Amino acid sequence: MFLRLFKSELFRASKFKSTYILIIVLFVISMFLNLVTLKFDFLGVYGMDSEQYIRLAEGGNSMEGVNDAAQVGTIMGESMVTSNTEEVKILGEGLFYSADIPTLFQIHVSDLDPIMLLAIFVGIFAGDIISTGVNKNLVISNNKRNLLFAARATVIAIYAVIIHIFTWLFTLFGAAIWAEKVDLGWSQHAVGYWFVSLLLTIVFAILIYAITVLTKSKAAGITIGVVLSTGALSLIISIADWAIKKKLDVKSDFSVANYLLTENLGSLRVDYTNTALIRALVVAAFYTVVGIVVVAVINKKRDLA
Amino acid sequence: MEDYLLVTENLSKLYKGVAAVDKVNLHIKKGCIYGLIGKNGAGKTTIMKMISGMASPSSGSFSYVGFNGGTDEAFSRIGVLIEAPALQPNLTAYDNMKMKCLAYGIGDKQYINDKLELVGLGKVGKKKAGKFSLGMKQRLGIALALVGEPDFLILDEPINGLDPQGIVEVRELLTKLNEEKKMTILISSHILEELAKVATDYAIINNGVIIEESTNAELKEKCRDKIVIKSADVSKILPILDSNDFSDYQVIDNNTIYVYNRLNDISILNMEIAKAGIMLDSIGVEASDLEEYFLKVTGTVTGDIA
């Protein structure tokens, strides 16, 4: 029965225009990010010369740090970076011009745009069930409805895999056009990162599905998914961190963010530490259980509208 | 015991403490067309949802005694159209059908076309369901309910939005499915006259309670034109009826007799009873159709019947 329901749901997903449009949007976003990271000459835009860049880099600053310094220098008028507006140029060698594919892929994944698009797909796919009442066509008991959930979750997971693969392919495509070289950079960590980030992506999608089912709202699923993937919760997280640290005896590096799916996905690096890896896996497992339990309980308790 | 397909026992459903369905006992025979009659909000849809697994009963139970495998087997042999047809507006009629067919393990293209043809949508299979008229959506909803050749068809207001020709077609379709495929059908409709043309059994429901359950023959009997005699001396009136050729009568209770023949001779009957010195509370001809009967038993004066 699962296989039949899965086929039916796969067919339904294949008939949404958004299923394909979102891939096109992913391509556009990815190519823009590729352009910015590989070809957008931040130093040139801020009028920095290469000596200043080297000096900053030698000072132990990361590429992001250099980028921040360039912006701070320009915006705040700090003396650390001297702008020379006469030498402004936009295209040239981007900050990640020489980076390998896993690093570039990590930038795409941690940017959270792919999961934002995934959240939109899940909201549409799952929300459509509620708006059309299509479940009513399938006469099955509330207990058996879990099979339907499993079939839909599988379709969602497959779409998450597709999004992940396309993100990697678009990274590769961008690198082939704009990077210094295409360095696949396969390593155990690169493969590990690929799969752990995929796992977090799938779990995020299932969680958005659970939220959509719970709220019976397509809009709620999409909105929550987009909010989570745009980092709009950072202020709330900071307040929560402050409150928890004030009330409880926790370590100084404690942060609620460490226990959120999107924050783990955003902060995970190709050269991850074991601690980061284990934390990501535990968080993924926790939210998987939460998602499944929520939907299972709803399926059992809630009548079809 | 009759050959029942579905029996409910004190089936009840509470919403926020209010009983939408209250201790309902239905007895649906195999092969019948069972008409569920009630006003809007009477509880018809809730009953249908409960027996098709869409809603859990608050108390009581239902049993698909006609299926050896019980509820699980029954659910795999039921087709439903409850409330508005559940259609994917972005899909064509064909694709809507295909989606359900895939879930039922049916991959035959012709099967889908045949079903669409059956409900009169053969020529619009490629049109998106979102652009269908209400009547076309109803037809597609019925076609979806027929996927998998169910033994039991549950149709909630299936002729809603249909034009007169469509109503006739659906009536003929249901009769055909019932007679040729021995399909048991549970149907609700607010067009009682239409329901009367197809249903073999009825239940009248009001405020979540079953007022009465009867066969078509019994209901017709109750709806027949008749002379209604009200008197405390029913036993003394019976010989007068017999001797004056008012032979088709029925004693309803200690005070009431229904006489079904010689309706135009009510004055003669009145005179004969008076000659015998029997006091009458009332005597008169009562005519009622199904709708009037329904209004009477549910205590409805005016308003929407559905």
Coordinates of C-alpha atoms in Angstrom, one line a residue:
Chain A
M1 CA 0.0 0.0 0.0
F2 CA 2.9 2.4 0.8
L3 CA 4.3 2.0 -2.7
R4 CA 1.0 2.8 -4.3
L5 CA 0.4 5.8 -2.1
F6 CA 4.0 6.9 -2.8
K7 CA 3.5 6.7 -6.6
S8 CA 0.3 8.7 -6.3
E9 CA 2.0 11.4 -4.3
L10 CA 5.0 11.5 -6.6
F11 CA 2.6 12.0 -9.5
R12 CA 0.9 14.8 -7.6
A13 CA 4.2 16.5 -6.9
S14 CA 5.3 16.1 -10.5
K15 CA 2.2 18.1 -11.6
F16 CA 2.9 21.2 -9.6
K17 CA 4.5 24.0 -11.7
S18 CA 6.3 25.2 -8.6
T19 CA 8.2 21.9 -8.5
Y20 CA 10.1 23.0 -11.5
I21 CA 10.0 26.7 -11.1
L22 CA 11.7 26.4 -7.7
I23 CA 14.6 24.6 -9.4
I24 CA 14.9 27.5 -11.9
V25 CA 14.8 30.0 -9.0
L26 CA 17.5 27.9 -7.2
F27 CA 19.6 28.2 -10.4
V28 CA 19.2 32.0 -10.5
I29 CA 20.0 32.4 -6.8
S30 CA 22.9 30.0 -7.1
M31 CA 24.4 31.8 -10.1
F32 CA 24.0 35.1 -8.4
L33 CA 25.8 33.8 -5.4
N34 CA 28.5 32.2 -7.6
L35 CA 29.0 35.6 -9.3
V36 CA 29.3 37.4 -6.0
T37 CA 31.6 34.9 -4.4
L38 CA 33.8 34.1 -7.4
K39 CA 33.7 37.2 -9.6
F40 CA 32.6 40.1 -7.4
D41 CA 35.7 42.0 -6.5
F42 CA 35.0 43.2 -3.0
L43 CA 38.4 44.7 -2.6
G44 CA 38.0 46.5 -5.9
V45 CA 34.6 47.8 -5.0
Y46 CA 35.9 49.2 -1.7
G47 CA 39.0 50.6 -3.4
M48 CA 41.3 48.3 -1.5
D49 CA 44.6 47.3 -3.1
S50 CA 46.1 43.8 -2.8
E51 CA 48.7 45.0 -0.3
Q52 CA 46.0 45.9 2.1
Y53 CA 44.3 42.6 1.5
I54 CA 47.4 40.7 2.2
R55 CA 48.1 42.6 5.3
L56 CA 44.6 41.9 6.6
A57 CA 44.9 38.2 5.6
E58 CA 48.2 37.8 7.2
G59 CA 46.8 39.3 10.3
G60 CA 44.8 36.1 10.7
N61 CA 41.6 37.4 9.2
S62 CA 39.4 35.0 7.3
M63 CA 38.0 35.9 3.9
E64 CA 34.8 36.9 5.6
G65 CA 36.8 38.9 8.0
V66 CA 38.5 40.7 5.2
N67 CA 35.1 41.3 3.6
D68 CA 33.8 42.7 6.9
A69 CA 36.9 44.9 7.3
A70 CA 36.4 46.3 3.8
Q71 CA 32.8 47.1 4.6
V72 CA 33.5 48.5 8.0
G73 CA 36.4 50.5 6.6
T74 CA 34.3 52.1 4.0
I75 CA 31.1 52.6 5.9
M76 CA 32.5 53.6 9.3
G77 CA 35.4 55.5 7.8
E78 CA 37.9 53.5 9.9
S79 CA 41.6 54.0 9.1
M80 CA 42.1 50.2 9.0
V81 CA 41.1 50.1 5.4
T82 CA 41.7 53.1 3.2
S83 CA 39.2 53.4 0.3
N84 CA 40.4 54.7 -3.0
T85 CA 37.2 55.3 -4.9
E86 CA 39.1 56.1 -8.1
E87 CA 40.1 52.5 -8.4
V88 CA 36.7 51.0 -7.9
K89 CA 36.0 47.9 -10.0
I90 CA 33.2 45.4 -9.7
L91 CA 34.3 42.3 -11.5
G92 CA 37.6 40.6 -11.0
E93 CA 38.7 37.9 -8.6
G94 CA 36.1 37.3 -5.9
L95 CA 36.9 36.4 -2.3
F96 CA 36.5 32.7 -3.1
Y97 CA 38.0 32.8 -6.6
S98 CA 40.5 30.0 -5.8
A99 CA 38.3 28.0 -3.4
D100 CA 37.5 24.3 -4.1
I101 CA 34.0 23.0 -4.8
P102 CA 33.2 21.7 -1.3
T103 CA 34.0 25.1 0.2
L104 CA 31.8 26.8 -2.5
F105 CA 29.1 24.3 -1.9
Q106 CA 29.2 24.9 1.8
I107 CA 28.7 28.7 1.1
H108 CA 25.6 27.9 -0.9
V109 CA 24.2 25.5 1.7
S110 CA 25.0 27.7 4.7
D111 CA 23.4 30.6 2.9
L112 CA 20.1 28.7 3.5
D113 CA 18.6 29.7 0.2
P114 CA 18.1 26.1 -0.9
I115 CA 16.1 25.2 2.2
M116 CA 14.1 28.4 1.8
L117 CA 13.0 27.1 -1.6
L118 CA 12.5 23.7 -0.1
A119 CA 10.2 25.2 2.5
I120 CA 8.1 26.8 -0.2
F121 CA 7.8 23.5 -2.0
V122 CA 6.8 21.6 1.2
G123 CA 4.3 24.4 2.1
I124 CA 2.7 24.1 -1.3
F125 CA 2.8 20.3 -1.5
A126 CA 1.5 19.7 2.0
G127 CA -0.8 22.7 2.1
D128 CA -2.5 21.6 -1.0
I129 CA -3.7 18.5 0.8
I130 CA -5.5 20.7 3.2
S131 CA -7.0 23.2 0.8
T132 CA -8.3 20.5 -1.6
G133 CA -9.3 18.0 1.0
V134 CA -7.8 15.4 -1.3
N135 CA -7.3 13.0 1.7
K136 CA -11.1 12.4 1.6
N137 CA -10.8 10.5 -1.6
L138 CA -8.7 7.8 0.1
V139 CA -10.9 5.8 2.5
I140 CA -8.5 4.7 5.1
S141 CA -8.6 4.7 8.8
N142 CA -6.8 7.2 10.9
N143 CA -4.2 4.7 11.9
K144 CA -3.4 3.8 8.3
R145 CA -3.1 7.5 7.5
N146 CA 0.5 7.3 8.8
L147 CA 1.3 5.3 5.7
L148 CA 0.1 8.3 3.7
F149 CA 2.3 10.5 5.8
A150 CA 5.3 8.2 5.1
A151 CA 4.6 8.3 1.4
R152 CA 4.4 12.1 1.4
A153 CA 7.5 12.4 3.6
T154 CA 9.3 10.2 1.2
V155 CA 8.3 12.5 -1.7
I156 CA 9.5 15.5 0.3
A157 CA 12.8 13.8 1.1
I158 CA 13.3 13.0 -2.6
Y159 CA 12.7 16.7 -3.5
A160 CA 15.2 17.7 -0.7
V161 CA 17.8 15.4 -2.3
I162 CA 17.0 16.9 -5.7
I163 CA 17.5 20.4 -4.3
H164 CA 20.7 19.4 -2.6
I165 CA 22.1 17.8 -5.8
F166 CA 21.1 20.8 -7.9
T167 CA 22.7 23.1 -5.4
W168 CA 25.9 21.1 -5.9
L169 CA 25.6 21.0 -9.7
F170 CA 24.9 24.8 -9.9
T171 CA 27.9 25.4 -7.6
L172 CA 30.0 23.3 -10.0
F173 CA 28.5 25.1 -13.0
G174 CA 29.3 28.5 -11.5
A175 CA 32.8 27.4 -10.7
A176 CA 33.4 26.1 -14.2
I177 CA 32.5 29.6 -15.5
W178 CA 34.0 32.0 -13.0
A179 CA 36.4 30.2 -10.6
E180 CA 40.1 30.1 -11.1
K181 CA 39.9 26.3 -11.5
V182 CA 37.4 23.5 -10.8
D183 CA 38.8 21.7 -7.8
L184 CA 36.4 18.9 -6.7
G185 CA 38.3 18.7 -3.5
W186 CA 36.8 15.4 -2.5
S187 CA 37.8 14.3 1.0
Q188 CA 36.3 12.4 3.8
H189 CA 35.2 15.6 5.3
A190 CA 33.7 16.9 2.0
V191 CA 31.7 13.8 1.6
G192 CA 30.7 13.8 5.3
Y193 CA 29.6 17.5 5.0
W194 CA 27.6 16.7 1.8
F195 CA 25.6 13.9 3.6
V196 CA 25.2 15.6 7.0
S197 CA 24.0 18.8 5.3
L198 CA 21.6 16.7 3.2
L199 CA 20.3 15.0 6.4
L200 CA 19.7 18.4 8.0
T201 CA 18.0 19.6 4.9
I202 CA 15.6 16.6 4.8
V203 CA 14.8 16.9 8.5
F204 CA 14.1 20.6 8.0
A205 CA 11.7 19.7 5.2
I206 CA 9.9 17.1 7.3
L207 CA 9.6 19.6 10.1
I208 CA 8.0 22.1 7.8
Y209 CA 5.6 19.4 6.6
A210 CA 4.7 18.7 10.3
I211 CA 4.2 22.4 10.9
T212 CA 1.9 22.7 7.8
V213 CA -0.1 19.7 9.0
L214 CA -0.3 21.0 12.5
T215 CA -1.4 24.5 11.6
K216 CA -3.6 23.2 8.7
S217 CA -2.1 26.2 6.8
K218 CA -0.1 26.4 3.6
A219 CA 0.9 30.0 4.5
A220 CA 2.0 29.1 8.0
G221 CA 4.3 26.3 6.6
I222 CA 5.9 28.5 4.0
T223 CA 6.2 31.5 6.3
I224 CA 7.8 29.6 9.1
G225 CA 10.1 27.9 6.7
V226 CA 11.2 31.1 5.1
V227 CA 11.6 32.9 8.4
L228 CA 13.8 30.1 9.7
S229 CA 15.9 30.0 6.6
T230 CA 16.5 33.8 6.4
G231 CA 18.0 34.0 9.9
A232 CA 15.2 36.3 11.0
L233 CA 15.2 34.5 14.4
S234 CA 18.7 35.7 15.3
L235 CA 17.4 38.5 17.5
I236 CA 15.0 36.2 19.3
I237 CA 17.8 33.7 19.7
S238 CA 20.0 36.4 21.2
I239 CA 17.3 37.4 23.7
A240 CA 16.7 33.7 24.6
D241 CA 20.5 33.2 25.1
W242 CA 20.7 36.2 27.3
A243 CA 17.7 35.1 29.4
I244 CA 18.9 31.5 29.8
K245 CA 22.4 32.6 30.8
K246 CA 20.9 35.0 33.3
K247 CA 18.6 32.4 34.9
L248 CA 20.6 29.2 34.5
D249 CA 24.1 28.1 35.1
V250 CA 25.2 27.4 31.6
K251 CA 28.5 27.6 29.8
S252 CA 29.4 31.0 28.4
D253 CA 29.4 29.6 24.8
F254 CA 25.9 28.2 25.2
S255 CA 23.5 29.3 22.5
V256 CA 20.0 28.2 21.6
A257 CA 21.2 28.4 18.0
N258 CA 23.2 25.3 18.6
Y259 CA 20.0 23.3 18.9
L260 CA 18.2 24.6 15.9
L261 CA 18.2 22.8 12.6
T262 CA 18.8 25.9 10.4
E263 CA 21.5 27.3 12.7
N264 CA 23.3 23.9 12.5
L265 CA 23.0 23.8 8.8
G266 CA 24.2 27.4 8.5
S267 CA 27.2 27.0 10.8
L268 CA 28.4 23.6 9.8
R269 CA 31.7 23.8 7.8
V270 CA 33.4 21.4 5.5
D271 CA 36.2 21.2 8.0
Y272 CA 33.8 20.4 10.8
T273 CA 34.8 19.3 14.2
N274 CA 33.5 16.1 15.7
T275 CA 31.6 18.1 18.2
A276 CA 29.8 20.0 15.4
L277 CA 29.1 16.8 13.6
I278 CA 27.7 15.0 16.6
R279 CA 25.6 18.0 17.5
A280 CA 24.2 18.2 14.0
L281 CA 23.3 14.5 14.0
V282 CA 21.7 14.7 17.4
V283 CA 19.7 17.8 16.4
A284 CA 18.6 16.0 13.2
A285 CA 17.5 12.9 15.1
F286 CA 15.6 15.0 17.7
Y287 CA 13.7 17.0 15.1
T288 CA 13.0 13.9 13.1
V289 CA 11.3 12.3 16.1
V290 CA 9.5 15.6 16.9
G291 CA 8.1 15.8 13.3
I292 CA 7.1 12.1 13.2
V293 CA 5.4 12.2 16.6
V294 CA 3.5 15.4 15.8
V295 CA 2.1 14.1 12.5
A296 CA 1.4 10.6 14.0
V297 CA -0.6 12.1 16.9
I298 CA -2.5 14.5 14.6
N299 CA -3.3 11.6 12.2
K300 CA -4.7 9.6 15.0
K301 CA -6.6 12.4 16.8
R302 CA -7.7 14.8 14.1
D303 CA -10.7 14.2 11.9
L304 CA -10.6 15.1 8.2
A305 CA -12.2 18.4 7.6
Chain B
M1 CA -31.3 -11.7 10.7
E2 CA -31.2 -9.8 7.5
D3 CA -28.2 -9.6 5.3
Y4 CA -26.7 -6.4 6.5
L5 CA -23.6 -4.7 5.1
L6 CA -23.3 -2.0 7.8
V7 CA -24.7 -1.7 11.3
T8 CA -24.1 1.2 13.6
E9 CA -24.7 0.9 17.3
N10 CA -25.3 4.1 19.3
L11 CA -22.9 5.9 17.0
S12 CA -22.3 9.4 18.5
K13 CA -20.1 12.4 17.7
L14 CA -19.6 15.3 20.0
Y15 CA -18.2 18.6 18.9
K16 CA -17.2 20.8 21.9
G17 CA -19.7 18.8 24.1
V18 CA -22.6 19.2 21.7
A19 CA -23.9 16.1 20.0
A20 CA -23.8 16.4 16.2
V21 CA -24.8 12.7 16.0
D22 CA -26.5 11.1 19.0
K23 CA -26.8 7.3 19.4
V24 CA -27.5 6.6 15.8
N25 CA -28.5 3.0 14.9
L26 CA -28.5 2.4 11.2
H27 CA -29.1 -0.9 9.5
I28 CA -27.9 -0.9 5.9
K29 CA -28.7 -4.0 3.9
K30 CA -26.5 -5.4 1.3
G31 CA -27.6 -4.2 -2.2
C32 CA -29.9 -1.4 -1.0
I33 CA -29.9 2.2 -1.9
Y34 CA -30.1 3.8 1.5
G35 CA -31.4 7.4 1.6
L36 CA -30.3 9.6 4.5
I37 CA -32.8 12.4 4.9
G38 CA -32.2 15.4 7.2
K39 CA -32.0 19.2 7.3
N40 CA -28.7 21.1 7.1
G41 CA -26.7 20.3 10.1
A42 CA -28.8 17.3 11.0
G43 CA -25.7 15.1 11.2
K44 CA -25.8 13.3 7.8
T45 CA -22.3 14.2 6.7
T46 CA -20.9 13.5 10.2
I47 CA -22.4 10.0 10.1
M48 CA -20.9 9.5 6.6
K49 CA -17.5 10.7 7.8
M50 CA -17.5 8.3 10.7
I51 CA -18.4 5.2 8.7
S52 CA -15.7 6.1 6.1
G53 CA -12.9 6.5 8.6
M54 CA -12.6 10.3 8.2
A55 CA -13.9 11.1 11.7
S56 CA -13.6 9.1 14.9
P57 CA -16.8 8.4 16.8
S58 CA -17.0 9.9 20.3
S59 CA -18.9 6.9 21.4
G60 CA -20.7 3.9 20.0
S61 CA -19.5 1.9 17.1
F62 CA -20.1 0.8 13.5
S63 CA -19.5 -2.6 12.1
Y64 CA -19.1 -3.6 8.5
V65 CA -20.7 -7.0 9.1
G66 CA -21.0 -7.6 5.3
F67 CA -17.3 -7.7 4.9
N68 CA -15.4 -10.7 6.2
G69 CA -12.2 -8.7 6.9
G70 CA -14.0 -6.1 9.0
T71 CA -13.3 -2.4 8.8
D72 CA -9.9 -2.6 7.1
E73 CA -11.3 -4.7 4.3
A74 CA -14.4 -2.5 4.1
F75 CA -12.4 0.7 3.8
S76 CA -10.6 -0.7 0.8
R77 CA -14.0 -1.5 -0.8
I78 CA -15.7 1.9 -0.2
G79 CA -16.0 4.8 -2.5
V80 CA -16.9 8.2 -1.1
L81 CA -18.0 11.6 -2.2
I82 CA -18.5 13.6 1.0
E83 CA -19.2 17.3 0.9
A84 CA -17.5 19.1 -2.0
P85 CA -15.6 16.9 -4.3
A86 CA -11.9 16.8 -3.3
L87 CA -10.2 17.7 -6.6
Q88 CA -6.8 19.1 -7.5
P89 CA -7.8 22.2 -9.4
N90 CA -4.4 22.4 -11.2
L91 CA -4.9 18.9 -12.6
T92 CA -7.0 17.7 -15.5
A93 CA -10.0 15.5 -14.9
Y94 CA -7.8 12.6 -16.2
D95 CA -4.9 13.4 -13.9
N96 CA -7.3 13.7 -10.9
M97 CA -8.5 10.2 -11.8
K98 CA -4.9 9.0 -12.4
M99 CA -3.8 10.2 -9.0
K100 CA -6.5 8.1 -7.2
C101 CA -6.0 5.2 -9.6
L102 CA -2.2 5.1 -8.7
A103 CA -3.1 5.0 -5.0
Y104 CA -5.4 2.0 -5.8
G105 CA -2.8 0.2 -7.9
I106 CA -4.7 0.8 -11.2
G107 CA -2.5 1.7 -14.1
D108 CA -4.9 1.2 -17.0
K109 CA -5.4 4.3 -19.1
Q110 CA -8.6 2.9 -20.6
Y111 CA -10.0 2.3 -17.1
I112 CA -9.8 6.1 -16.4
N113 CA -11.4 7.0 -19.7
D114 CA -14.2 4.5 -19.2
K115 CA -15.0 6.0 -15.7
L116 CA -15.0 9.5 -17.1
E117 CA -17.2 8.4 -19.9
L118 CA -19.5 6.8 -17.4
V119 CA -20.2 10.1 -15.6
G120 CA -20.4 12.1 -18.8
L121 CA -16.9 13.7 -18.7
G122 CA -15.5 11.7 -21.6
K123 CA -14.9 14.7 -23.7
V124 CA -13.5 17.0 -21.0
G125 CA -10.8 14.7 -19.6
K126 CA -8.1 17.1 -20.5
K127 CA -9.7 20.2 -19.0
K128 CA -8.4 21.4 -15.7
A129 CA -10.7 20.6 -12.8
G130 CA -10.4 24.1 -11.5
K131 CA -12.2 25.3 -14.6
F132 CA -15.1 22.9 -14.2
S133 CA -18.6 24.0 -13.3
L134 CA -20.1 22.8 -10.0
G135 CA -22.0 20.0 -11.8
M136 CA -18.9 18.8 -13.6
K137 CA -17.0 18.8 -10.4
Q138 CA -19.8 16.6 -8.9
R139 CA -19.6 14.2 -11.8
L140 CA -15.8 14.0 -11.4
G141 CA -16.3 13.5 -7.7
I142 CA -18.6 10.5 -8.4
A143 CA -16.1 9.1 -10.9
L144 CA -13.4 9.3 -8.3
A145 CA -15.6 7.5 -5.8
L146 CA -16.1 4.7 -8.4
V147 CA -12.4 4.1 -8.7
G148 CA -11.6 0.5 -7.5
E149 CA -15.1 -0.8 -8.2
P150 CA -16.3 -0.3 -4.6
D151 CA -18.9 -2.5 -3.0
F152 CA -20.3 0.3 -1.0
L153 CA -20.7 3.8 -2.3
I154 CA -21.2 6.8 0.1
L155 CA -22.5 9.9 -1.7
D156 CA -23.2 13.1 0.2
E157 CA -25.5 15.3 -1.8
P158 CA -24.2 13.9 -5.2
I159 CA -26.7 15.8 -7.3
N160 CA -25.8 19.2 -5.9
G161 CA -25.3 21.7 -8.7
L162 CA -26.4 19.3 -11.4
D163 CA -28.7 20.4 -14.2
P164 CA -32.0 18.5 -14.6
Q165 CA -30.4 16.3 -17.3
G166 CA -27.5 15.6 -15.0
I167 CA -29.8 14.7 -12.2
V168 CA -31.5 12.1 -14.4
E169 CA -28.2 10.8 -15.5
V170 CA -26.8 10.4 -12.0
R171 CA -30.1 8.7 -10.9
E172 CA -29.8 6.3 -13.8
L173 CA -26.2 5.7 -13.1
L174 CA -26.9 4.9 -9.4
T175 CA -29.7 2.6 -10.3
K176 CA -27.5 0.9 -12.9
L177 CA -24.6 0.4 -10.4
N178 CA -27.0 -0.9 -7.8
E179 CA -28.8 -3.3 -10.1
E180 CA -26.0 -4.5 -12.3
K181 CA -23.0 -4.4 -10.0
K182 CA -25.0 -5.0 -6.8
M183 CA -23.4 -2.0 -5.3
T184 CA -24.8 -0.8 -2.0
I185 CA -25.3 2.9 -1.9
L186 CA -25.7 5.3 0.9
I187 CA -26.9 8.7 -0.4
S188 CA -28.1 11.9 1.1
S189 CA -29.9 14.6 -0.9
H190 CA -31.9 17.7 -0.2
I191 CA -34.1 16.9 -3.3
L192 CA -36.3 14.5 -1.6
E193 CA -38.4 13.7 -4.6
E194 CA -35.2 12.6 -6.4
L195 CA -34.1 10.6 -3.5
A196 CA -37.5 8.9 -3.4
K197 CA -37.0 7.8 -7.0
V198 CA -33.9 5.8 -6.2
A199 CA -33.8 4.9 -2.6
T200 CA -35.0 1.5 -1.3
D201 CA -34.5 2.3 2.4
Y202 CA -34.5 5.5 4.4
A203 CA -33.5 7.0 7.6
I204 CA -34.8 10.3 8.7
I205 CA -32.4 12.2 10.9
N206 CA -33.1 15.4 12.9
N207 CA -30.7 17.1 15.3
G208 CA -28.3 14.2 15.2
V209 CA -31.0 11.7 16.1
I210 CA -32.6 9.1 13.9
I211 CA -36.3 9.7 13.9
E212 CA -37.2 6.6 11.9
E213 CA -35.7 4.0 9.7
S214 CA -38.0 2.4 7.1
T215 CA -38.1 0.8 3.7
N216 CA -39.3 2.5 0.6
A217 CA -42.6 0.5 0.8
E218 CA -43.2 1.5 4.4
L219 CA -42.5 5.1 3.7
K220 CA -44.8 5.1 0.7
E221 CA -47.4 3.6 2.9
K222 CA -47.0 6.4 5.3
C223 CA -47.1 9.0 2.6
R224 CA -50.2 7.6 0.9
D225 CA -53.4 9.7 0.7
K226 CA -55.7 8.5 3.4
I227 CA -58.8 9.1 5.6
V228 CA -57.6 9.7 9.1
I229 CA -60.1 8.8 11.8
K230 CA -59.5 9.9 15.4
S231 CA -61.7 8.4 18.0
A232 CA -61.7 6.7 21.4
D233 CA -63.9 3.9 20.0
V234 CA -61.6 2.4 17.4
S235 CA -62.7 -1.1 18.0
K236 CA -66.4 -0.2 17.3
I237 CA -65.5 1.5 14.1
L238 CA -63.8 -1.5 12.5
P239 CA -67.0 -3.5 11.8
I240 CA -68.5 -0.4 10.2
L241 CA -65.5 -0.1 7.9
D242 CA -65.7 -3.8 6.9
S243 CA -69.5 -3.8 6.3
N244 CA -69.2 -0.6 4.1
D245 CA -66.4 -1.8 1.9
F246 CA -63.7 0.4 3.4
S247 CA -61.5 -2.7 3.5
D248 CA -58.1 -1.1 3.0
Y249 CA -57.4 0.3 6.5
Q250 CA -54.8 0.2 9.2
V251 CA -55.1 0.7 12.9
I252 CA -52.3 2.9 13.9
D253 CA -53.0 3.2 17.6
N254 CA -55.8 3.1 20.1
N255 CA -57.2 6.4 18.8
T256 CA -56.2 6.4 15.1
I257 CA -57.3 4.5 12.0
Y258 CA -56.0 5.1 8.5
V259 CA -58.3 4.2 5.6
Y260 CA -56.7 4.0 2.2
N261 CA -59.6 3.3 -0.2
R262 CA -62.8 5.1 -1.3
L263 CA -61.2 8.5 -0.2
N264 CA -64.0 10.3 -2.1
D265 CA -66.6 8.6 0.1
I266 CA -65.6 10.2 3.4
S267 CA -69.0 11.7 3.9
I268 CA -70.7 8.3 3.6
L269 CA -68.2 6.9 6.1
N270 CA -68.8 9.8 8.4
M271 CA -72.6 9.2 8.2
E272 CA -72.3 5.4 8.9
I273 CA -70.2 6.1 12.0
A274 CA -72.6 8.7 13.2
K275 CA -75.6 6.4 12.6
A276 CA -73.9 3.8 14.9
G277 CA -73.8 6.5 17.6
I278 CA -70.0 6.6 17.8
M279 CA -68.3 9.8 18.8
L280 CA -65.4 11.0 16.6
D281 CA -62.7 13.4 17.6
S282 CA -62.0 14.1 13.9
I283 CA -62.2 12.7 10.4
G284 CA -60.6 13.9 7.3
V285 CA -58.5 13.2 4.2
E286 CA -54.8 13.6 4.6
A287 CA -52.5 13.9 1.6
S288 CA -48.8 14.0 2.0
D289 CA -45.7 13.5 -0.2
L290 CA -42.3 12.6 1.2
E291 CA -41.4 16.2 1.8
E292 CA -44.5 16.8 3.8
Y293 CA -44.1 13.6 5.7
F294 CA -40.5 14.6 6.4
L295 CA -41.5 18.0 7.7
K296 CA -44.2 16.4 9.8
V297 CA -41.9 13.9 11.5
T298 CA -39.1 16.3 12.1
G299 CA -41.5 18.9 13.4
T300 CA -40.2 21.4 10.8
V301 CA -42.6 24.2 9.8
T302 CA -40.6 25.9 7.1
G303 CA -37.0 26.1 6.2
D304 CA -34.4 24.3 4.2
I305 CA -34.6 20.6 4.0
A306 CA -31.3 18.9 3.3

